[in-house]
Coordinates of C-alpha atoms and ligand atoms in Angstrom, one line a residue:
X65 CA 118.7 87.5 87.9
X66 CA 119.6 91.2 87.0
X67 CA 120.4 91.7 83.1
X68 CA 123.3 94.0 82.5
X69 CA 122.9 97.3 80.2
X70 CA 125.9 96.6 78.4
X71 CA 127.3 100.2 80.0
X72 CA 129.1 97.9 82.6
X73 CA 126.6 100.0 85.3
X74 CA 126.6 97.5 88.5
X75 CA 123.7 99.0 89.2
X76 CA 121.9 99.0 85.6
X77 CA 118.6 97.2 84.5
X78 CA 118.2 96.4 80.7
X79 CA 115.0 98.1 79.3
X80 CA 112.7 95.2 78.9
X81 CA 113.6 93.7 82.2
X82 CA 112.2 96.9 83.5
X83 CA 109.2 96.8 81.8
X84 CA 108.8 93.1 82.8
X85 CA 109.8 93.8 86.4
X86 CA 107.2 97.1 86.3
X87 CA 104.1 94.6 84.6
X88 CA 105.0 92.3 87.4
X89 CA 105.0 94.2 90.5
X90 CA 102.0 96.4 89.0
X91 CA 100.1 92.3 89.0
X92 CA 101.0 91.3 92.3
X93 CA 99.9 94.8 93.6
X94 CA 96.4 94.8 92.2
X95 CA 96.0 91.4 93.0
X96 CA 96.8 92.3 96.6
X97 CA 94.8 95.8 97.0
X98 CA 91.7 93.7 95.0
X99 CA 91.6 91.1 97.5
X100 CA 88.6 91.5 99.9
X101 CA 89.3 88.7 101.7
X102 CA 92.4 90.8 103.5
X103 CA 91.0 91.5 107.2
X104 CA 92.1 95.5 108.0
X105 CA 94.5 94.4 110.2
X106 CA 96.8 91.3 111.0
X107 CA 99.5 92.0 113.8
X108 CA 102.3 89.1 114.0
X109 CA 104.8 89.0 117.1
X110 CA 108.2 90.5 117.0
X111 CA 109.9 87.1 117.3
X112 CA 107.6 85.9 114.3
X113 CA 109.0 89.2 112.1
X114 CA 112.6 88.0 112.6
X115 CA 112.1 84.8 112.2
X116 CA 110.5 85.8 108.7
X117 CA 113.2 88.8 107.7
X118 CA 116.1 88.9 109.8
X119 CA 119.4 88.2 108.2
X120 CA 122.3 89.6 106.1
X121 CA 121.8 91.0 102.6
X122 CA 123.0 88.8 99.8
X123 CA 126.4 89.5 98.3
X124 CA 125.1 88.5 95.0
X125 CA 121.6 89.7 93.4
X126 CA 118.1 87.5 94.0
X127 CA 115.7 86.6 91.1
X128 CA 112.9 89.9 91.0
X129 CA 110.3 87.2 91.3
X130 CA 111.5 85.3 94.3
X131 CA 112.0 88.9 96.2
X132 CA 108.2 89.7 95.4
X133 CA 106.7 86.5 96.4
X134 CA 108.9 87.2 100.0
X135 CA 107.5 90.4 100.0
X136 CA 104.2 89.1 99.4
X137 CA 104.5 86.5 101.9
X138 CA 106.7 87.5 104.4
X139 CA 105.9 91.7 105.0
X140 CA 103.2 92.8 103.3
X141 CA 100.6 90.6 104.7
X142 CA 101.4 92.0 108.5
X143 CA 100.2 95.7 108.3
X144 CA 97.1 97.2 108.7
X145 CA 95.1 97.7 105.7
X146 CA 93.8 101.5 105.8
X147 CA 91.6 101.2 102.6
X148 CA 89.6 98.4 103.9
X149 CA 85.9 99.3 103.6
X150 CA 85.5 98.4 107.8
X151 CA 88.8 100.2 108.9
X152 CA 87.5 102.5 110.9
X153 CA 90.3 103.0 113.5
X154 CA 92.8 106.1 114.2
X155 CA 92.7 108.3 111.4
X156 CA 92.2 106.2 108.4
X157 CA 94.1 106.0 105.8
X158 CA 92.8 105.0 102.2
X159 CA 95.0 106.3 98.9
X160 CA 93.7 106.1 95.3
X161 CA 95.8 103.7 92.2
X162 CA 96.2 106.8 90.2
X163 CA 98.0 108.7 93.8
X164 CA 100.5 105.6 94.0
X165 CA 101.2 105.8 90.4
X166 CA 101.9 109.6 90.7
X167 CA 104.0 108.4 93.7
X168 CA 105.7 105.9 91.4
X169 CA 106.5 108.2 88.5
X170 CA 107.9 110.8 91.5
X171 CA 110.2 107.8 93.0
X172 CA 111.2 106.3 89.4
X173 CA 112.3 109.8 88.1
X174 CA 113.9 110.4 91.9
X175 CA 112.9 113.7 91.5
X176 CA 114.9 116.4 93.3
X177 CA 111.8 118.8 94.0
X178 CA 114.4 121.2 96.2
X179 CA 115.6 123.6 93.6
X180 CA 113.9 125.4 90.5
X181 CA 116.7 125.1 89.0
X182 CA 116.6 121.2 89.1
X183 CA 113.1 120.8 88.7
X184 CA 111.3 123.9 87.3
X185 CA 108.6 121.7 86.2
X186 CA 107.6 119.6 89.6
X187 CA 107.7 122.8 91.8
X188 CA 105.6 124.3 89.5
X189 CA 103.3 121.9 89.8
X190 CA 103.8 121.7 93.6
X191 CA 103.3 125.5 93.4
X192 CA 99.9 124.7 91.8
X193 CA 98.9 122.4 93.9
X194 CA 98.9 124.6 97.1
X195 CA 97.6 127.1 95.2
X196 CA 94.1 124.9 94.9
X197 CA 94.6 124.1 98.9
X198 CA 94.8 128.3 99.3
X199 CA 91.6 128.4 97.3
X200 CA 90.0 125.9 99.1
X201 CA 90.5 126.7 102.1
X202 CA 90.0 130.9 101.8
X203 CA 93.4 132.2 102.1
X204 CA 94.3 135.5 100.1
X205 CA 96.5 135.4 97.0
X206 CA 99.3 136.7 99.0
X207 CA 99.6 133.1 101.1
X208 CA 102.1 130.5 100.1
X209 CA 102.8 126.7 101.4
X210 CA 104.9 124.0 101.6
X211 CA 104.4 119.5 101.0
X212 CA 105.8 118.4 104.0
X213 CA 105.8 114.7 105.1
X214 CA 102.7 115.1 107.4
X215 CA 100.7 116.7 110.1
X216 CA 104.0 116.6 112.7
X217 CA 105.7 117.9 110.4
X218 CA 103.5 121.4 109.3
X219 CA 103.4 121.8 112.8
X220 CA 106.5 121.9 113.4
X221 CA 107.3 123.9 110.3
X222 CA 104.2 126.7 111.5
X223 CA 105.7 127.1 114.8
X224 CA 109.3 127.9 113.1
X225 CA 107.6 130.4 111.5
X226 CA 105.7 132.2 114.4
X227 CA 108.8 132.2 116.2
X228 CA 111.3 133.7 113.4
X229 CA 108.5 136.2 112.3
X230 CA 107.2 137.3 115.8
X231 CA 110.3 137.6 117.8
X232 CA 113.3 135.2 116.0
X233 CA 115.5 133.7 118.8
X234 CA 114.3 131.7 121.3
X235 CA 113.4 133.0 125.0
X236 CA 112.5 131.9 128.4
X237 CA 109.7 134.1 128.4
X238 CA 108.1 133.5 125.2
X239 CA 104.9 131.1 125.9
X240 CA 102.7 129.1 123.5
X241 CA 98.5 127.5 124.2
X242 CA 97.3 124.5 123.1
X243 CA 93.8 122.6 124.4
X244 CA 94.3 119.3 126.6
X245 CA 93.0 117.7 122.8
X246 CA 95.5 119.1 120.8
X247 CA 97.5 116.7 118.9
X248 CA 100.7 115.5 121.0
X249 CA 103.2 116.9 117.8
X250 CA 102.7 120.1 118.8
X251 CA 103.9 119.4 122.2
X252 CA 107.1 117.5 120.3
X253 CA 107.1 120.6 118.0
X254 CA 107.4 122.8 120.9
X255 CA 109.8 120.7 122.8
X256 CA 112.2 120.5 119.4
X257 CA 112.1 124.6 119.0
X258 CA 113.4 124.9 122.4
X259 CA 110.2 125.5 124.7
X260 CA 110.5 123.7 127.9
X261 CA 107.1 122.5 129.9
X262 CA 106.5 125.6 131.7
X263 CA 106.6 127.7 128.3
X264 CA 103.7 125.5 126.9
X265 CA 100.1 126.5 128.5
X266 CA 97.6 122.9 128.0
X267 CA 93.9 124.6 128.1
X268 CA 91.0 122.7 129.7
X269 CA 88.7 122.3 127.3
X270 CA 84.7 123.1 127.5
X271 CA 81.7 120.1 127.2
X272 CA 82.4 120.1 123.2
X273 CA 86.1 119.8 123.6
X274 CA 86.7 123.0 122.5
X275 CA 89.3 126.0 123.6
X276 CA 87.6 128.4 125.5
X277 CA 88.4 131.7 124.4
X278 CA 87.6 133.2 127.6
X279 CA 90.0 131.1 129.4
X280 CA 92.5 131.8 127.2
X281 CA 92.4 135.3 127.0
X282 CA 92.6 134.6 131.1
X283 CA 95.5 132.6 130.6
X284 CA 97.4 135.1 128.2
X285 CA 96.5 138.3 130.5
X286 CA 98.1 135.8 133.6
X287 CA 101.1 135.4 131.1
X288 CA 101.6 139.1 130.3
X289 CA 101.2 140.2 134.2
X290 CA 104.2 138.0 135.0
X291 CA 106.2 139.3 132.5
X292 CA 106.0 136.1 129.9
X293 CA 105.2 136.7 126.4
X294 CA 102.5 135.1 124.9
X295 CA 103.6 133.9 121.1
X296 CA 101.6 131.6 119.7
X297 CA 97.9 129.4 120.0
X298 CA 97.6 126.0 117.9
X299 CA 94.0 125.8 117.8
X300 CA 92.9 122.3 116.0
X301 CA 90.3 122.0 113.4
X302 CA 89.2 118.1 114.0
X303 CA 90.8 117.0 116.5
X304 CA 92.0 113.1 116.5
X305 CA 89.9 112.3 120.0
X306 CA 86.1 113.7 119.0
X307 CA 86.7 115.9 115.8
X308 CA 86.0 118.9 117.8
X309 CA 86.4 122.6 116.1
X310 CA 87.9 125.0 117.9
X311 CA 86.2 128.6 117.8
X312 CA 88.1 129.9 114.8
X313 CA 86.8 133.4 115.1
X314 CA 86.9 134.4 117.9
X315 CA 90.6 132.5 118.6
X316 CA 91.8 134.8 115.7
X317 CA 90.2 138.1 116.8
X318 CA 91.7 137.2 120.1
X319 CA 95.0 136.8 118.9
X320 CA 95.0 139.4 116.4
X321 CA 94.2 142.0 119.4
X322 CA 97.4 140.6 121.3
X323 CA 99.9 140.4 118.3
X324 CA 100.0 136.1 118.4
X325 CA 100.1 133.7 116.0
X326 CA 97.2 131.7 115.3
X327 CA 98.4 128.4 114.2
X328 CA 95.2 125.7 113.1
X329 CA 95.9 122.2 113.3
X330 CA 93.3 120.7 110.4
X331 CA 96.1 118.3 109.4
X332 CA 92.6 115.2 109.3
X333 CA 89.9 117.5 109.6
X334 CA 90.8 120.6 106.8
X335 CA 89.8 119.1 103.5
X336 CA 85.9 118.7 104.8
X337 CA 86.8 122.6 103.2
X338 CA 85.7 120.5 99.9
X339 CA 82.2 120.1 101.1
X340 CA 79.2 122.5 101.7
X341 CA 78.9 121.5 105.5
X342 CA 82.7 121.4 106.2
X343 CA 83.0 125.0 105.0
X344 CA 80.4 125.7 107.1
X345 CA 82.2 124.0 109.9
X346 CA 85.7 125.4 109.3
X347 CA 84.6 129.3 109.2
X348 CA 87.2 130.8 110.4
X349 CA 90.1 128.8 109.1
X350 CA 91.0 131.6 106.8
X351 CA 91.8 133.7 109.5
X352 CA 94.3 131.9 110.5
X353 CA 98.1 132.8 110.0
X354 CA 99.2 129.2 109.4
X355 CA 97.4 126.1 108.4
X356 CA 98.5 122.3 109.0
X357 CA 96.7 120.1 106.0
X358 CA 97.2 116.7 105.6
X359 CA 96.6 115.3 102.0
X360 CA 97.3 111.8 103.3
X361 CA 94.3 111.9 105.9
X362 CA 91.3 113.4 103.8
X363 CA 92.7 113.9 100.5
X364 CA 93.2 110.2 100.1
X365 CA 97.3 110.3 98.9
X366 CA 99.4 107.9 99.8
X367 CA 101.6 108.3 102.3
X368 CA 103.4 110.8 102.8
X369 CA 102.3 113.8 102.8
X370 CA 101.6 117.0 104.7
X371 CA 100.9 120.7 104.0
X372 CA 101.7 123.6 105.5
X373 CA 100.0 126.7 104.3
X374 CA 101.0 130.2 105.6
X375 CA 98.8 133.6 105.5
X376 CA 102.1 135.8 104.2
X377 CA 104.0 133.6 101.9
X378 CA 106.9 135.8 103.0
X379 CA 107.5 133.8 106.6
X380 CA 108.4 130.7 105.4
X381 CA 111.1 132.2 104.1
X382 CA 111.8 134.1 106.8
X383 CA 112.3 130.9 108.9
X384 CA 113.8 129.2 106.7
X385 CA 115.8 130.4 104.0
X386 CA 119.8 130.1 103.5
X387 CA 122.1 129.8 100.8
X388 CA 124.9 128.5 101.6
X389 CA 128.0 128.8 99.0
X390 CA 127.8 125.2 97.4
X391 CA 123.8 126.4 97.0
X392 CA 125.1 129.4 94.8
X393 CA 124.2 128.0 91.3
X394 CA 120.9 127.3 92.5
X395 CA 119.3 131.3 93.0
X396 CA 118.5 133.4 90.1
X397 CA 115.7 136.2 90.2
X398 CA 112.3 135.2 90.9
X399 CA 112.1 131.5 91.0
X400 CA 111.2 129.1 93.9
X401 CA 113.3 126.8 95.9
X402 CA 111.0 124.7 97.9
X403 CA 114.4 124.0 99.9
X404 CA 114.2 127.9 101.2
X405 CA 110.3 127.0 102.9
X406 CA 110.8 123.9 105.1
X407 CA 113.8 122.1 106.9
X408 CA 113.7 119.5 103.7
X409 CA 117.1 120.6 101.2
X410 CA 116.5 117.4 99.2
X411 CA 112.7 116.5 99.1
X412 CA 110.6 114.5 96.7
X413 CA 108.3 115.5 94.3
X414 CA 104.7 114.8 96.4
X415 CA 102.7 117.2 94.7
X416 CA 102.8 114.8 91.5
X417 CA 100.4 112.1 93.2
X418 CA 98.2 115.0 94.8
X419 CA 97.9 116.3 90.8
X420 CA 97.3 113.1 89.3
X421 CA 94.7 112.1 91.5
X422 CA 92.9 115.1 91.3
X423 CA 93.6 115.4 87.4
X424 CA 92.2 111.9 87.2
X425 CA 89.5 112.1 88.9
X426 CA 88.7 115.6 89.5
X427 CA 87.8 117.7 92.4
X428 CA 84.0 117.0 92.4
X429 CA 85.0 113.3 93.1
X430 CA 86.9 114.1 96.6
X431 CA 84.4 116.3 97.4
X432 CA 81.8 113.5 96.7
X433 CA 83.8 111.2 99.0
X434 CA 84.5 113.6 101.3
X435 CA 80.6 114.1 101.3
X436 CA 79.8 110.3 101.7
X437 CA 82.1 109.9 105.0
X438 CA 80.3 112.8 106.7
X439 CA 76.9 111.1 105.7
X440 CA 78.2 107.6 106.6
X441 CA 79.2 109.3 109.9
X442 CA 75.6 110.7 110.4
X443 CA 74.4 106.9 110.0
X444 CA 76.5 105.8 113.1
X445 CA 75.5 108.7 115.3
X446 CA 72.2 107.7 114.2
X447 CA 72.2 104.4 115.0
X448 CA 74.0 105.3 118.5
X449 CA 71.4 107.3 119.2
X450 CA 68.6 104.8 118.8
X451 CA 70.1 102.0 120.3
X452 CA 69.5 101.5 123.7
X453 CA 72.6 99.6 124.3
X454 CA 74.7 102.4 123.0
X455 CA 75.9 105.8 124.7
X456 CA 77.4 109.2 122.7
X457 CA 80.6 110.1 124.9
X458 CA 81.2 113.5 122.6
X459 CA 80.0 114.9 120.2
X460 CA 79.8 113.6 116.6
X461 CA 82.1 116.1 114.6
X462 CA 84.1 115.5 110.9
X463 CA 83.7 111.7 110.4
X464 CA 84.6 110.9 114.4
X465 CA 82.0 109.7 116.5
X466 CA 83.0 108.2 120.7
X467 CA 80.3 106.1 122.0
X468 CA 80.5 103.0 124.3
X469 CA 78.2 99.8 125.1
X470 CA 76.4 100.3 128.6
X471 CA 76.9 96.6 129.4
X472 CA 74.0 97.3 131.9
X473 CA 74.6 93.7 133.6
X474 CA 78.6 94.9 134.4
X475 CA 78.9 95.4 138.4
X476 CA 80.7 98.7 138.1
X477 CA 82.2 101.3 135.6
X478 CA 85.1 99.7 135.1
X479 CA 84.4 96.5 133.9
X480 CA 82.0 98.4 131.5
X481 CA 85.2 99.6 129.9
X482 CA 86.9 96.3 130.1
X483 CA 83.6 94.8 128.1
X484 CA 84.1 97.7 126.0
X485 CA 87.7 97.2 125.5
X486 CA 86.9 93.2 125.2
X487 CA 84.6 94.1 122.4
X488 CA 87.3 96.2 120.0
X489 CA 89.1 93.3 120.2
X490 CA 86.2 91.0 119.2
X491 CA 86.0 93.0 116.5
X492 CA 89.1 93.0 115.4
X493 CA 89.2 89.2 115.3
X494 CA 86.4 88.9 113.6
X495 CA 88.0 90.3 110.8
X496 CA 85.2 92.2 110.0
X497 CA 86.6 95.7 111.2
X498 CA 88.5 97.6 112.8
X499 CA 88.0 100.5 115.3
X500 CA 90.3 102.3 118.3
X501 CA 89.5 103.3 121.2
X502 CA 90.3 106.7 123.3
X503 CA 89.6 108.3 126.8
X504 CA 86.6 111.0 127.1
X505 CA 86.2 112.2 130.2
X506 CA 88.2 109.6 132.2
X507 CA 86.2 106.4 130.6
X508 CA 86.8 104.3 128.1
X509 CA 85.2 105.2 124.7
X510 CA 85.3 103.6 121.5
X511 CA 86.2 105.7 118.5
X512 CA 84.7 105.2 115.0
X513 CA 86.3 107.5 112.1
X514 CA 84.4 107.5 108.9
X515 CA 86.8 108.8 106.1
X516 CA 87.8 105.8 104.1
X517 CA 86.3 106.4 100.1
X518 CA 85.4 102.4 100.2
X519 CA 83.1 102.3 103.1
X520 CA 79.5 102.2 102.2
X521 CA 76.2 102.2 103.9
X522 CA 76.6 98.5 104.1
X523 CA 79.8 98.4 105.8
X524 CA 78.7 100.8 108.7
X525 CA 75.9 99.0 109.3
X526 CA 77.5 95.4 109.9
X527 CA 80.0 97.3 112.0
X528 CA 77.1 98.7 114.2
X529 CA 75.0 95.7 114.2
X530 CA 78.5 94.1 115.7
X531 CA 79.1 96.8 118.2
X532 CA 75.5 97.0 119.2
X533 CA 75.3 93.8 119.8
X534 CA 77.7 90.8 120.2
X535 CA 77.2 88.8 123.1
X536 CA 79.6 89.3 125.9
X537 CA 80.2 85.8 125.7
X538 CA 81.6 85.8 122.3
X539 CA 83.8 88.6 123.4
X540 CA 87.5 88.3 124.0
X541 CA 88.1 87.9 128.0
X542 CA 88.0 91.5 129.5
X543 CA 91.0 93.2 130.3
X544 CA 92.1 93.9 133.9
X545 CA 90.5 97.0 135.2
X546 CA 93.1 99.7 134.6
X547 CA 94.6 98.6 132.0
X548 CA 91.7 98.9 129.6
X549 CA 93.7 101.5 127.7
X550 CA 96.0 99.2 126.3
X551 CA 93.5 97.3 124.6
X552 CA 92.5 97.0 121.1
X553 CA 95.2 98.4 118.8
X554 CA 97.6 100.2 120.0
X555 CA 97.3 104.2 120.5
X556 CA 98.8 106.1 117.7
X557 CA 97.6 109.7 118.3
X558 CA 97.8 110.9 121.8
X559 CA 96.1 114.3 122.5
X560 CA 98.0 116.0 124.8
X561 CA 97.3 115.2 128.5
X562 CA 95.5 117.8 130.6
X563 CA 98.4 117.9 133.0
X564 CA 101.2 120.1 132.4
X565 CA 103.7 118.6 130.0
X566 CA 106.9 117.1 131.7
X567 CA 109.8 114.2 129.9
X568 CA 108.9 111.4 131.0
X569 CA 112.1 109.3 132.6
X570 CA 111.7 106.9 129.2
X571 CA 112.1 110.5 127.0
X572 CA 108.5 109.7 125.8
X573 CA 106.4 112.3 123.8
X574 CA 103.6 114.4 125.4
Ligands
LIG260 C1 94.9 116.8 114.3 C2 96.2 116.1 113.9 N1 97.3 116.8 113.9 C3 98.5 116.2 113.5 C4 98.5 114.9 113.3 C5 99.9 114.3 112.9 O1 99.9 114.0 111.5 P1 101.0 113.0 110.9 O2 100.7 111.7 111.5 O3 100.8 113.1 109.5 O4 102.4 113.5 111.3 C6 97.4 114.1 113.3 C7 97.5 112.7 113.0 O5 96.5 111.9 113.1 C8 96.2 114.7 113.6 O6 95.0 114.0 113.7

């Protein structure tokens, strides 16, 4: 049970219950991340979850031991597990200890990180912390940022600050470009600021997935002749279906002629910056006026946490800044309130796990792992392209390869991607990974991502050997022609679709 203080706090926890609590959670923790027997993913049925958790919450306080062991037992076991070795699904998702405890120390001090004032010290660091990103990615002294909870987020922040810098309120005429891969949060982002379907153009893209500048320079000249104002293009750098690159260059020569913003979504993609080949890729990104990062993708935090970074430090607080009179206290000369950059006025302290990661370790460690998922990704292109069984659908690009079996007994397209679909569910029963599947170019593809800092050589190749070549037999019964789709896991990150955006009846996202 809870020990008092002695203060008479309801609330209160006496020091060495603390420490006792802390030792105990910290065991049942590494017990649980050291555990290789824990398959990536283990889904349970919603009538399974409330049988497990639903209830009231108890009037009077539960033994700290009990209420781990139910954690352990009852929620923590049905999640995915993004730092597996074989999780190669979506965009994975694999932290470091020392980024949770940096998360810990953020959450136990419950850090306000919205005010210098209040915490001169953690926005300094935050203020440090984008200044590495800046660096990293090739942005001027002058450029500023923001931590924001994730990709949706920057994005929705970067298109604030188009709009308020290039024309402030919002207009029927004003009209913004994305590519039929674009991530579907800028499409929400869009929708939230106020642009309706029409006022969002969805590019086809060319044979690598990529905007075509031409056809977007078409598409802002059609704009301008019927009196619309072209404001912004979200270009992507990786994007979530093949880990294209859109033309950085010429996009931002483009839109620097025309007066729009160039907005580049590298929210999975932007911290290949770390490595030789990535730079290489990513020329270009400096150009841009805003940047979406996501530290939780390729930077290997725990969740959450996004960046924005902006060319002109000066528009975030264009967008964003007020000081309301309660806020008074809180302004003096030259300091920072993180509050005056985003939509966040109370926000937690998220640079401390990015610092004490990269303190502990040091940069030449995430650029080592950033290194080894772009070689490991090499090795499955590799073995796509020399086994006969196996097709390239797109592209390899930044860790995300699309290939699918040819199943060359299967009487028609279709139930190639129902054996296709049959077999990401094979593999995800046979515990020994897990990958996602998308759509490239109308068919069924599956999707490996290659960013995890646990996966070795050894680990792609069992995957492949699996993918390659598990009998149809041992498969899971294919899915009924059409619905294919819905196979496997379930889709977390829809690009937007090439037909022009429209709410669905269900209020569904783009
Ligand atoms: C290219 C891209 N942009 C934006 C997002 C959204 O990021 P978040 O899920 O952190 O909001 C994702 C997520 O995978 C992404 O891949």
């Amino acid at each position: 049970m809870r020990e008092a203080d002695g203060n008479g706090d309801p609330l209160g926890v006496d020091p060495e219950a603390m420490r006792a609590y802390g030792y105990r959670t910290v065991d049942m923790l590494v017990q649980r991340l050291c555990d290789r027997s824990i398959p990536p993913l283990r889904r349970a049925s919603p009538q399974e979850m409330r049988d497990r958790l639903s209830g009231p919450p108890p009037a009077a306080g539960q033994d700290f031991d009990a209420i781990l062991a139910r954690l352990d037992r009852d929620v923590l076991p049905f999640m995915s597990r993004g730092d597996h070795p074989g999780f190669f699904a979506f965009i994975p998702f694999c932290g470091t200890w020392p980024g949770a405890l940096g998360d810990f120390i953020a959450s136990a001090c419950n850090i306000y990180a919205g005010s210098w004032m209040e915490s001169a010290g953690p926005t300094q660091l935050e203020l440090e912390v984008l200044a590495w990103f800046k660096q990293w990615i090739g942005y001027p002294a002058g450029a500023g940022g923001v931590l924001v909870d994730g990709g949706s987020a920057a994005n929705l922040t970067a298109l604030a600050c188009a709009r308020e810098t290039l024309v402030g309120d919002m207009s029927a005429d004003l009209v913004g470009y994305v590519s039929d891969q674009a991530h579907s949060s800028l499409a929400r982002s869009a929708r939230v600021l106020g642009f309706r379907p029409e006022q969002l153009r969805v590019l086809p893209t060319d044979a690598r997935f990529r905007i075509d500048p031409r056809i977007l320079a078409a598409a802002m000249d059609a704009d301008v002749r019927a009196g619309r104002r072209p404001l912004f293009v979200a270009a992507t750098a990786g994007t979530t279906n093949t880990g294209a690159v859109d033309p950085l260059t010429p996009l931002s020569q483009l839109c620097r002629e025309r007066g729009v913003w160039l907005h580049v979504d590298a929210a999975y993609g932007g911290f290949a910056v770390l490595t030789e080949r990535g730079r290489e890729l990513l020329r270009g990104l400096d150009a841009a006026d805003s940047v979406t990062l996501d530290p939780h993708k390729w930077l290997y935090q725990p969740y959450e946490c996004g960046a924005l970074l902006v060319r002109d430090d000066s528009v975030l607080r264009t967008a964003f800044q007020m000081t309301p009179d309660y806020l008074q206290d809180c302004c003096a000369g030259d300091e920072t309130n993180l509050s005056d950059r985003g939509l966040q006025l109370t926000r937690s302290a998220r640079a401390l796990k990015v610092w004490v990661s990269l303190q502990y370790f040091g940069v030449d460690a995430f650029t080592a792992a950033v290194d080894r998922s772009l070689d490991l990704a090499e090795r499955v292109r590799e073995r796509v392209d020399a086994a006969d069984a196996l097709e390239l659908t797109a592209p390899a690009s930044l860790g995300v390869i699309c290939f699918r079996r040819r199943f060359p007994g299967a009487a028609n397209e279709d139930e190639v991607d129902a054996h296709n679909a049959a077999l990401v569910v094979a593999l995800e029963q046979s515990g020994l990974g897990l990958v996602s599947s998308t759509i490239v170019n109308g068919r069924y593809t599956l999707r490996v991502c290659v960013l995890n800092h646990t996966t070795g050589a050894d680990d792609v190749d069992r995957l492949m050997d699996f993918l390659q070549s598990a009998e149809p037999t041992t498969l899971a019964a294919p899915a009924a022609a059409g619905t294919v789709a819905l196979a496997g896991a379930c889709q977390r990150d829809h690009p937007i679709p090439a037909t022009p955006l429209r709410r669905r009846s269900n209020g569904g996202g783009g």
